[in-house]
mmCIF file of C-alpha atoms in Angstrom:
data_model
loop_
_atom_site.group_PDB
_atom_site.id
_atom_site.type_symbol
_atom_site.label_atom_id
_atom_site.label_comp_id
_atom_site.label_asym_id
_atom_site.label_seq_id
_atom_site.Cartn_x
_atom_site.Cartn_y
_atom_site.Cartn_z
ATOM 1 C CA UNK A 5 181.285 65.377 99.059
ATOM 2 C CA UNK A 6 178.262 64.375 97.101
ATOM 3 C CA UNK A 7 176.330 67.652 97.112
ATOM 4 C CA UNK A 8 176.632 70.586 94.972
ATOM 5 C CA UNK A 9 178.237 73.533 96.074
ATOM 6 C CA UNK A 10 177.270 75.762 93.482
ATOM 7 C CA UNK A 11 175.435 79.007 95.195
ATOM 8 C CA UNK A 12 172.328 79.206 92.462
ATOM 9 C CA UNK A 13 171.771 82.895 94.161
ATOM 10 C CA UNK A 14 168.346 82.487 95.688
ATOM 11 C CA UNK A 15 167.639 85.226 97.815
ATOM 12 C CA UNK A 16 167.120 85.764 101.617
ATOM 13 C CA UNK A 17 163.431 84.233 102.233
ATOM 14 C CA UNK A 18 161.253 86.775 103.716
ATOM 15 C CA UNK A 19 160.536 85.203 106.800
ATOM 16 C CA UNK A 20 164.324 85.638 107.533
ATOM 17 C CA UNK A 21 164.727 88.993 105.918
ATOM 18 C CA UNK A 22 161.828 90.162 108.919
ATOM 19 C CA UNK A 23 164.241 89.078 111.240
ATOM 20 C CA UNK A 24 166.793 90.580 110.498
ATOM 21 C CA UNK A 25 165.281 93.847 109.806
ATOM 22 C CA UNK A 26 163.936 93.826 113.401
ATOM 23 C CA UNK A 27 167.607 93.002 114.938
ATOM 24 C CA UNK A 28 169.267 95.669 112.801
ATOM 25 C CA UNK A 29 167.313 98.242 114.438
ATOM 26 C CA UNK A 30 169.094 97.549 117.515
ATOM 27 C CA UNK A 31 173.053 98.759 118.739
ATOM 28 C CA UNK A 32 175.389 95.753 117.494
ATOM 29 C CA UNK A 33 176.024 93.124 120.369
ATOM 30 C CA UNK A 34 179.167 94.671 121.779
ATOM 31 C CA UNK A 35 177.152 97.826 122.327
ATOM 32 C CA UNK A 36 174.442 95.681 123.907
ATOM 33 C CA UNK A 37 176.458 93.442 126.185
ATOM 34 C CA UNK A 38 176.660 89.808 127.376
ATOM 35 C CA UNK A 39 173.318 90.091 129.234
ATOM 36 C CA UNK A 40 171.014 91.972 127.317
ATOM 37 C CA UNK A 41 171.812 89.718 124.351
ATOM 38 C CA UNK A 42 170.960 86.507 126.130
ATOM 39 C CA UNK A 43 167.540 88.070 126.892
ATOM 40 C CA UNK A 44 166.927 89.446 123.707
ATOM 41 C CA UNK A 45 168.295 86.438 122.230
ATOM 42 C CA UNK A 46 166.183 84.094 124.620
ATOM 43 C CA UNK A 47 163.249 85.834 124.385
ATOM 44 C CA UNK A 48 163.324 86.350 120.505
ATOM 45 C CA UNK A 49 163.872 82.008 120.167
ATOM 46 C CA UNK A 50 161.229 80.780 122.970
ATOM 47 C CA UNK A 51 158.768 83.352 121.427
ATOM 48 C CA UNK A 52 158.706 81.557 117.661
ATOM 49 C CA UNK A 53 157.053 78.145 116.797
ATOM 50 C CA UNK A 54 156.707 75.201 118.792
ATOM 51 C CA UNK A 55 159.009 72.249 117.677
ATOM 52 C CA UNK A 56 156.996 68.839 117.205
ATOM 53 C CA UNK A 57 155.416 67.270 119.688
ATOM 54 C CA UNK A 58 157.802 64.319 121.289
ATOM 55 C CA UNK A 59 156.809 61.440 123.422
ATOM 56 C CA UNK A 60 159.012 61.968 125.811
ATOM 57 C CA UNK A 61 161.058 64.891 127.630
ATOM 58 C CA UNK A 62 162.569 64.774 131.042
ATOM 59 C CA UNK A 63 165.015 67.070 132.642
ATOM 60 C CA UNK A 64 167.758 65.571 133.736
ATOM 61 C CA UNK A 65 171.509 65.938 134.162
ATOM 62 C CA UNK A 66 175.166 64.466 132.983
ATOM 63 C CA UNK A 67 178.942 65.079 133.932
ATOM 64 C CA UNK A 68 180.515 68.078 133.411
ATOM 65 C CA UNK A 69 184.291 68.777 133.229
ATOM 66 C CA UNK A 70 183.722 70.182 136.463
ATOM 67 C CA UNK A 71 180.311 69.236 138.133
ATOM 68 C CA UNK A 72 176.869 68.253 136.286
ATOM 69 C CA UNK A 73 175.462 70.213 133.459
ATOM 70 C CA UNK A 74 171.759 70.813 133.264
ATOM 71 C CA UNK A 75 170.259 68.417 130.109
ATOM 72 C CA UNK A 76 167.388 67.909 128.507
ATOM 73 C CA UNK A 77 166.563 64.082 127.303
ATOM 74 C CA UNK A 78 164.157 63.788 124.007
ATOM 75 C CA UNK A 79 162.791 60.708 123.568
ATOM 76 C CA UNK A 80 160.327 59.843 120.647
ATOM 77 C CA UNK A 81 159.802 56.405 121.074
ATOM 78 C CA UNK A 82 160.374 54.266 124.288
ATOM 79 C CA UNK A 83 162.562 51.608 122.612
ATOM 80 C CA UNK A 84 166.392 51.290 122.863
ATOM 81 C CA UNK A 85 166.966 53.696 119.855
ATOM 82 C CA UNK A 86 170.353 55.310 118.408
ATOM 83 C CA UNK A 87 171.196 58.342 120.672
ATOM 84 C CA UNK A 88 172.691 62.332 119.589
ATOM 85 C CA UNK A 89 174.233 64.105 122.017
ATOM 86 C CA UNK A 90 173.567 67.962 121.057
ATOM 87 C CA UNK A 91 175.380 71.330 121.402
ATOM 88 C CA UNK A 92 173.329 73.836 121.223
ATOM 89 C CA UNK A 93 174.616 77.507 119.316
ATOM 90 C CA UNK A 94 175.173 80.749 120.622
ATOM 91 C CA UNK A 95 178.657 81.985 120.147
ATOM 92 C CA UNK A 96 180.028 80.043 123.422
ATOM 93 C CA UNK A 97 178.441 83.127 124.882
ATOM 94 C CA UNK A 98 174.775 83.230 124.404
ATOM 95 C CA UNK A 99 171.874 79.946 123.836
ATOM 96 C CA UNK A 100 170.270 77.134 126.841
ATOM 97 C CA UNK A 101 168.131 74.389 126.740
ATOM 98 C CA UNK A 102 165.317 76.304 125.875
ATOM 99 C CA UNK A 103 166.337 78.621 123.450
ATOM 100 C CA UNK A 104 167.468 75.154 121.288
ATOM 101 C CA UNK A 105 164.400 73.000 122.376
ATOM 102 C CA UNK A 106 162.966 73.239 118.930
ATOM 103 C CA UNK A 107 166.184 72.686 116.829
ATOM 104 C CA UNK A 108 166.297 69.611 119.662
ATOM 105 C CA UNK A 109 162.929 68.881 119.245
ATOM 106 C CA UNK A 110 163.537 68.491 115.051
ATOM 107 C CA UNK A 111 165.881 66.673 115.191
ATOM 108 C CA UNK A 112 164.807 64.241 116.996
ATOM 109 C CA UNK A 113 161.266 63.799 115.971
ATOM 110 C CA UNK A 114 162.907 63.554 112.360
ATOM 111 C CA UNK A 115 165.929 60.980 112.958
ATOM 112 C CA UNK A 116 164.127 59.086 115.551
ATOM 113 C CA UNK A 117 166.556 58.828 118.090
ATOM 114 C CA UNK A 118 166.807 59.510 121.629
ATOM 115 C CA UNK A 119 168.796 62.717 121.865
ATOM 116 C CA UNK A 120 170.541 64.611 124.893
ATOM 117 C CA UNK A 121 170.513 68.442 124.635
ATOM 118 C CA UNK A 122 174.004 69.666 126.958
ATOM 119 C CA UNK A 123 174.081 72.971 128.510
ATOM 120 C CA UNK A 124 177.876 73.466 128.594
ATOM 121 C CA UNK A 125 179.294 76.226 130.348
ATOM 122 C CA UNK A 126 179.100 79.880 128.865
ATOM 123 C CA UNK A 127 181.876 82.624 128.194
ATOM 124 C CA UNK A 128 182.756 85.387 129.575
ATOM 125 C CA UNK A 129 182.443 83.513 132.929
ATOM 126 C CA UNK A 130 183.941 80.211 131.583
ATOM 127 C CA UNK A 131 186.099 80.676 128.768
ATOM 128 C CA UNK A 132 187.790 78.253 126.585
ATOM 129 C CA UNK A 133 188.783 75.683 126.966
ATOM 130 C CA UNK A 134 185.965 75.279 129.410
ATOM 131 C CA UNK A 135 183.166 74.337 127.208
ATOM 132 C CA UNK A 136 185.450 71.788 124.818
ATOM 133 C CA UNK A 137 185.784 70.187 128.299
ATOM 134 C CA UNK A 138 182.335 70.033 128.597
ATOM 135 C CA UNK A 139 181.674 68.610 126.099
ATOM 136 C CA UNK A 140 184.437 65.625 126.216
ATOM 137 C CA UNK A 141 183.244 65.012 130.034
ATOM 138 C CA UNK A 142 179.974 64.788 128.980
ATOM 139 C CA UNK A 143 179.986 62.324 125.513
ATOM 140 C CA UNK A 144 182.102 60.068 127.703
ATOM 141 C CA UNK A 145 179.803 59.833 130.536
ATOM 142 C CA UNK A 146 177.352 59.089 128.102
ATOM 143 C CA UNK A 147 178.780 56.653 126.099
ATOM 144 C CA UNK A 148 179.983 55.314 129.743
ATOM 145 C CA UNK A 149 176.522 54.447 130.574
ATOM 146 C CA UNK A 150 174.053 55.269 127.387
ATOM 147 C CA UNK A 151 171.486 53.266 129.419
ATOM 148 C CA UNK A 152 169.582 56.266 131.714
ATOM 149 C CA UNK A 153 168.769 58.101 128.395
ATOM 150 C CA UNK A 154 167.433 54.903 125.995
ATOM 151 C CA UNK A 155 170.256 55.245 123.678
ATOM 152 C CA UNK A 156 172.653 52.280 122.005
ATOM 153 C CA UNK A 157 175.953 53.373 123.158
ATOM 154 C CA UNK A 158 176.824 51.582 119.920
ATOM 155 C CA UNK A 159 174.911 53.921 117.679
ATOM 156 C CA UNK A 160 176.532 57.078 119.523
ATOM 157 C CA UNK A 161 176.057 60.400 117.442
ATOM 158 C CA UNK A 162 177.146 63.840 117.794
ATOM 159 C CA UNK A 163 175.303 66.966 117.050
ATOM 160 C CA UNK A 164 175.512 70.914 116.900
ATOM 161 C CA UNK A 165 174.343 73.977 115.723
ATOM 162 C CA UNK A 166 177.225 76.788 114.837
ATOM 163 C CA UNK A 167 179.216 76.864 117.940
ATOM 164 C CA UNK A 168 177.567 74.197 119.029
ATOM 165 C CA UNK A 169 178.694 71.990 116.138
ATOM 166 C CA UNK A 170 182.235 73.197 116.219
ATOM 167 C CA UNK A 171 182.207 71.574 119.730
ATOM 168 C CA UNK A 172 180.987 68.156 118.245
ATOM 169 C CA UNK A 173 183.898 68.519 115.835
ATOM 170 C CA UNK A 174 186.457 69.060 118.284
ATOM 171 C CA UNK A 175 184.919 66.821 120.725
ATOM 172 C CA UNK A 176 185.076 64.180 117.745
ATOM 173 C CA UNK A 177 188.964 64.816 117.112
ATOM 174 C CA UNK A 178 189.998 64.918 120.793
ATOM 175 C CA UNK A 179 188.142 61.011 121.052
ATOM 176 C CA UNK A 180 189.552 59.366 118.001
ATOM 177 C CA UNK A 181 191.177 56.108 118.759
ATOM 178 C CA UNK A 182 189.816 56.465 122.092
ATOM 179 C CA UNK A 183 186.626 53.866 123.954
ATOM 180 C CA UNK A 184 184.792 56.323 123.342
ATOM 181 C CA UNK A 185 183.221 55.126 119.955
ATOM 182 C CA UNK A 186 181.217 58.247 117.740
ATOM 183 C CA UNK A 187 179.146 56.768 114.907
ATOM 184 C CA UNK A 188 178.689 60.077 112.695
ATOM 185 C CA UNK A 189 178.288 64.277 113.914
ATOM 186 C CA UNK A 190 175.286 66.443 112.368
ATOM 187 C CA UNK A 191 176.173 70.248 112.126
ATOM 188 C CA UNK A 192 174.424 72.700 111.157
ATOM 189 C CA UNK A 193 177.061 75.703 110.053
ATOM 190 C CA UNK A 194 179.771 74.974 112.681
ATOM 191 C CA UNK A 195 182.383 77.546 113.253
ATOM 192 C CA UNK A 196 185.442 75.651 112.225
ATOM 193 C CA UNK A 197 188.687 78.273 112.143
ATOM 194 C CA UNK A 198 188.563 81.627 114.660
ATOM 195 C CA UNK A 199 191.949 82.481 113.936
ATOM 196 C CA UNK A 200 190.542 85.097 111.208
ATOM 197 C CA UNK A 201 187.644 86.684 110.419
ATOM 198 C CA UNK A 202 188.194 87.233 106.912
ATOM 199 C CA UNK A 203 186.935 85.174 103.628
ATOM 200 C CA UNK A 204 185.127 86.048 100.379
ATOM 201 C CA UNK A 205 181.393 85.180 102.824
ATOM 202 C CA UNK A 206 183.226 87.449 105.453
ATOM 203 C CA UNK A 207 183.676 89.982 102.871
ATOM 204 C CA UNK A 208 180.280 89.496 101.357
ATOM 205 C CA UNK A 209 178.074 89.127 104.065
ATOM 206 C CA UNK A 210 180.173 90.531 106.582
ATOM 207 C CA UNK A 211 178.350 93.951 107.058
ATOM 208 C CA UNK A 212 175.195 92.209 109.095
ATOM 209 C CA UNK A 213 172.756 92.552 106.023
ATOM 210 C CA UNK A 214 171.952 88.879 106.155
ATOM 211 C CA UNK A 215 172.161 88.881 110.035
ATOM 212 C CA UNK A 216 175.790 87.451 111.589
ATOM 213 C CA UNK A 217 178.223 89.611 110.827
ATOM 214 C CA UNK A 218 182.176 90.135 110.889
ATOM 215 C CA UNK A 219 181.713 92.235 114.011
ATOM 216 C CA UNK A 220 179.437 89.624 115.702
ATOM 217 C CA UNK A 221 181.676 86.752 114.800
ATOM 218 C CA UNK A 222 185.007 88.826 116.259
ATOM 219 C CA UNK A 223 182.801 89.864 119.874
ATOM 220 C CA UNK A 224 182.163 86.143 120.560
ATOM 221 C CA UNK A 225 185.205 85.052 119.572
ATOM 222 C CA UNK A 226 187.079 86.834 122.157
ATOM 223 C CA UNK A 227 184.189 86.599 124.738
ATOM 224 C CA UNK A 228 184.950 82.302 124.412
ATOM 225 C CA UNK A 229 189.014 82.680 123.405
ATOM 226 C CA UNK A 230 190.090 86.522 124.864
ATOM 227 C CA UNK A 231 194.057 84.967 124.134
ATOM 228 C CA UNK A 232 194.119 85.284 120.193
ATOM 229 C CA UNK A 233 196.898 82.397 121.217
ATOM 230 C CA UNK A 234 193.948 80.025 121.908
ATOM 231 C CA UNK A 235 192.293 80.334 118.218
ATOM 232 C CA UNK A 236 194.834 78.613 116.471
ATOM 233 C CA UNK A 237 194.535 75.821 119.137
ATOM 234 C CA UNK A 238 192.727 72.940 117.452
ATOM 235 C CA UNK A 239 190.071 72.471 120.258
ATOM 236 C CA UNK A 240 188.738 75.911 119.338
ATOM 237 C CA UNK A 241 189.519 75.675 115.596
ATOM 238 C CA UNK A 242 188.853 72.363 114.119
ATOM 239 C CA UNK A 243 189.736 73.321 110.921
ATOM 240 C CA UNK A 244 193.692 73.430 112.423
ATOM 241 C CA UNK A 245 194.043 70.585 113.345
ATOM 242 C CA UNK A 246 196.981 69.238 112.196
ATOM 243 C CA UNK A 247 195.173 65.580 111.056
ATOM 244 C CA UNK A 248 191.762 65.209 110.221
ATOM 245 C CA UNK A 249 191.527 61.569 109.827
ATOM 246 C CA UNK A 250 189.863 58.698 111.556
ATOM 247 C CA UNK A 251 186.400 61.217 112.178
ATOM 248 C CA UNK A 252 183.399 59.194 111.703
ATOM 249 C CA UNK A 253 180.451 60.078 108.698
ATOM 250 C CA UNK A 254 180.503 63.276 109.014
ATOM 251 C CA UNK A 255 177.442 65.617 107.670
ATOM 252 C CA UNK A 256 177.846 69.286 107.374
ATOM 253 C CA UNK A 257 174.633 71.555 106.786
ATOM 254 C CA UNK A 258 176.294 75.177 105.437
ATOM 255 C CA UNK A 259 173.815 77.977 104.588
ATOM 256 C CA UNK A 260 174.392 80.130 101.378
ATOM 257 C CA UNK A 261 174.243 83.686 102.966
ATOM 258 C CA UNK A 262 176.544 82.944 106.104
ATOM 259 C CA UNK A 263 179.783 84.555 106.769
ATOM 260 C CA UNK A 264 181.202 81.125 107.688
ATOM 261 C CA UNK A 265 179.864 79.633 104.846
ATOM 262 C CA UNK A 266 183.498 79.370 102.695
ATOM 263 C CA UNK A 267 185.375 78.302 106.248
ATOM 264 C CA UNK A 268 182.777 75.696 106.132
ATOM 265 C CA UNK A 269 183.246 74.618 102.305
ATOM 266 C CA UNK A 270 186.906 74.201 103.120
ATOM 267 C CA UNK A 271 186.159 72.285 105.843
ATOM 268 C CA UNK A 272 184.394 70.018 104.403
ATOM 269 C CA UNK A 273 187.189 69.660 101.286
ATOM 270 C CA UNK A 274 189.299 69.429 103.603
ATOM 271 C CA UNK A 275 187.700 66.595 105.922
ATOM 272 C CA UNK A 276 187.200 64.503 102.467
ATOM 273 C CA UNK A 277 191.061 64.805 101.614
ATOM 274 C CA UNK A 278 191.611 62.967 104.888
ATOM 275 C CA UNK A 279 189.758 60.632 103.708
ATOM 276 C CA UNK A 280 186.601 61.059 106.255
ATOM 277 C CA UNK A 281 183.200 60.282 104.655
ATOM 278 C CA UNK A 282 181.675 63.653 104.779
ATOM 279 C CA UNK A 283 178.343 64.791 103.307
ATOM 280 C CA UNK A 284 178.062 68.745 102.538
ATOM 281 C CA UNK A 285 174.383 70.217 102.198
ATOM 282 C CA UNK A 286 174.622 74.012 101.215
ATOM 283 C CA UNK A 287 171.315 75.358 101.639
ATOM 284 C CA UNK A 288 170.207 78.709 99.146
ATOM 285 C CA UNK A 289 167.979 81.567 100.151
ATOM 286 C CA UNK A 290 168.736 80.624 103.894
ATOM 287 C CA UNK A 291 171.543 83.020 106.717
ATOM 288 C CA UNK A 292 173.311 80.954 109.274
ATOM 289 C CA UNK A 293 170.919 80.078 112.355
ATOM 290 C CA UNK A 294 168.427 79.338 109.751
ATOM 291 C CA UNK A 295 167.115 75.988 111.335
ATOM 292 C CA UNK A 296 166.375 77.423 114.497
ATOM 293 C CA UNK A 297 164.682 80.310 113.080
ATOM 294 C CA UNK A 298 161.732 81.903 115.316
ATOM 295 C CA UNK A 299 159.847 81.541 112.110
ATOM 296 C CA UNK A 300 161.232 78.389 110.347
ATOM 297 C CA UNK A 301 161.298 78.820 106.448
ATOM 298 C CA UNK A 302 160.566 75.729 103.838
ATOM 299 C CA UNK A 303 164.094 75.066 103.850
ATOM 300 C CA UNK A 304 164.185 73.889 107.529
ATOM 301 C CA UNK A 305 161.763 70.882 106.706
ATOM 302 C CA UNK A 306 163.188 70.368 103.763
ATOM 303 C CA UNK A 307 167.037 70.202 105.580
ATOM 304 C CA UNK A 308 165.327 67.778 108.324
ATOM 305 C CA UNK A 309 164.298 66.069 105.399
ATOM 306 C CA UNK A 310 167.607 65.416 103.763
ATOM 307 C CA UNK A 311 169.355 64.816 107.594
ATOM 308 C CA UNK A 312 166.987 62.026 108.008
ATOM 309 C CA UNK A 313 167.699 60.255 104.726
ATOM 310 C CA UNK A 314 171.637 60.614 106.016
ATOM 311 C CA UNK A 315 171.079 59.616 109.682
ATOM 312 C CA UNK A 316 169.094 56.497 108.732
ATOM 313 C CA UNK A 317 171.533 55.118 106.288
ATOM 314 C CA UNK A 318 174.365 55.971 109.304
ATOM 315 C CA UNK A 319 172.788 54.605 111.500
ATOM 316 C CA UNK A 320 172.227 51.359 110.072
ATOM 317 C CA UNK A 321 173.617 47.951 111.139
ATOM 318 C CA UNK A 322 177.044 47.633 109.565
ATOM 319 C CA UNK A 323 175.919 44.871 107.475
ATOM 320 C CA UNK A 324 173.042 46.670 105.930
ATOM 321 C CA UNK A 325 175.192 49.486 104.880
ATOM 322 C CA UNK A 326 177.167 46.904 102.230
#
């Protein structure tokens, strides 16, 4: 890892403390229910600021585990270019295409590359493993053909937000030594071990003061894995797995006042022991979701900022890189 861990104690910036002032006065999400939280939660994200303009978007589709998925195809220049494939966040439960058109719109507008936003299934009505399958069907369709969507199937990337970047991760595992070839995985706060809900950040930040909480966390985790025999299964804890080894560069964005954030730490520890060339950015004064905030805060361009430096030096020709 070759960035500091240290928490310098920054607080919450106000633009996320508003936020989360405004949620708290609402019941908790297992009061609310599945459906009233996707609207709120849709119509809280599609209601904040624009994401950068980008030359290119198309709807479009790609194989599912079982049928197409919906997709949406960035494209910000109309060469051959390096190509993400993103999971968007939510919980497994809650999140689309549009609610995660900015954080798609970022990221590709700052690494340059074509990138494929996946709308996997959803818990309740399609719990795990259906998503994980998803998500396999889909990277290998795309690396099948990378063609339709201007990408280099040789410059394949993977890339999430919270649950959406514990599917990259898992995805990643389940495809080592496979054809499919992944040249590095972006996440942004992933969701690596559901087996517990309980860490010095869950103990810290687990009351909902700096907006996920331990009670959050637990509803989605049995909305996506209702058999607590299915969290210590790797696919839905990537963190278990028995061998972390073989994953390619591997950059992990962890925000200071999350309730994942130590899972994520010892993730990341954990990823380097195996020997996997893993980059760890914790971000102060920021709560996890931070980069797709309604209201993005300096530390979102300034995150894009450092992901960009990574991605381009990843996504280099091999012989550059020496």
């Amino acid at each position: 890892m070759n960035e500091a861990t240290r928490s310098k104690g920054l607080p919450l910036h106000p633009l996320l403390r508003a936020e989360i002032e405004a949620r708290r006065s609402r019941p908790p999400y297992r009061v609310l229910g599945v459906t009233e939280v996707r609207r709120l939660f849709r119509e809280g994200q599609t209601a904040g600021t624009p994401g950068p303009a980008i030359a290119s978007v198309a709807e479009t589709f790609v194989a599912g585990a079982a049928g197409r998925l919906r997709a949406r195809l960035y494209r910000p220049q109309t060469d051959v270019a390096p190509l993400i494939v993103y999971f968007h966040g939510g919980g497994f439960t809650i999140g689309d295409l549009d609610t995660h058109d900015r954080n798609a719109r970022d990221l590709a507008h700052a690494t340059g590359a074509a990138l494929l936003s996946v709308d996997y299934r959803l818990a309740p009505e399609h719990p795990f493993p259906a998503a994980f399958d998803d998500t396999v069907a889909a990277i290998r369709a795309v690396a099948a053909d990378a063609a339709p969507f201007g990408g280099d199937a040789a410059r394949l990337f993977l890339a999430g937000d919270s649950a959406g970047a514990t599917l990259a991760l898992a995805a990643a595992l389940a495809l080592r030594g496979s054809d499919t070839r992944i040249a590095g995985i972006v996440t942004y706060y992933p969701g690596v071990d559901f087996s517990h809900v309980a860490s010095p950040s869950y103990e810290a930040f687990g009351d909902g003061s700096f907006g996920l909480s331990r009670d959050d966390t637990d509803w989605f985790r049995t909305l996506y894995a209702p058999d607590p025999a299915d969290r210590l299964d790797w696919r839905c804890s990537p963190a278990l797995a028995a061998d972390h080894s073989g994953l390619p560069p591997t950059l992990i964005v962890v925000a200071a006042y999350d309730v994942l954030r130590d899972d994520d730490l010892a993730f990341a520890a954990r990823l380097k022991k195996a020997g996997v060339e893993v980059t760890l950015r914790l971000v102060e004064g920021v709560n996890h979701g931070f980069m797709g905030a309604p209201n993005p805060p300096p530390a979102v361009a300034e995150t894009l900022a450092f992901v960009r430096d990574w991605f381009v030096k990843v996504a280099s020709p091999a012989d550059s890189r020496r």
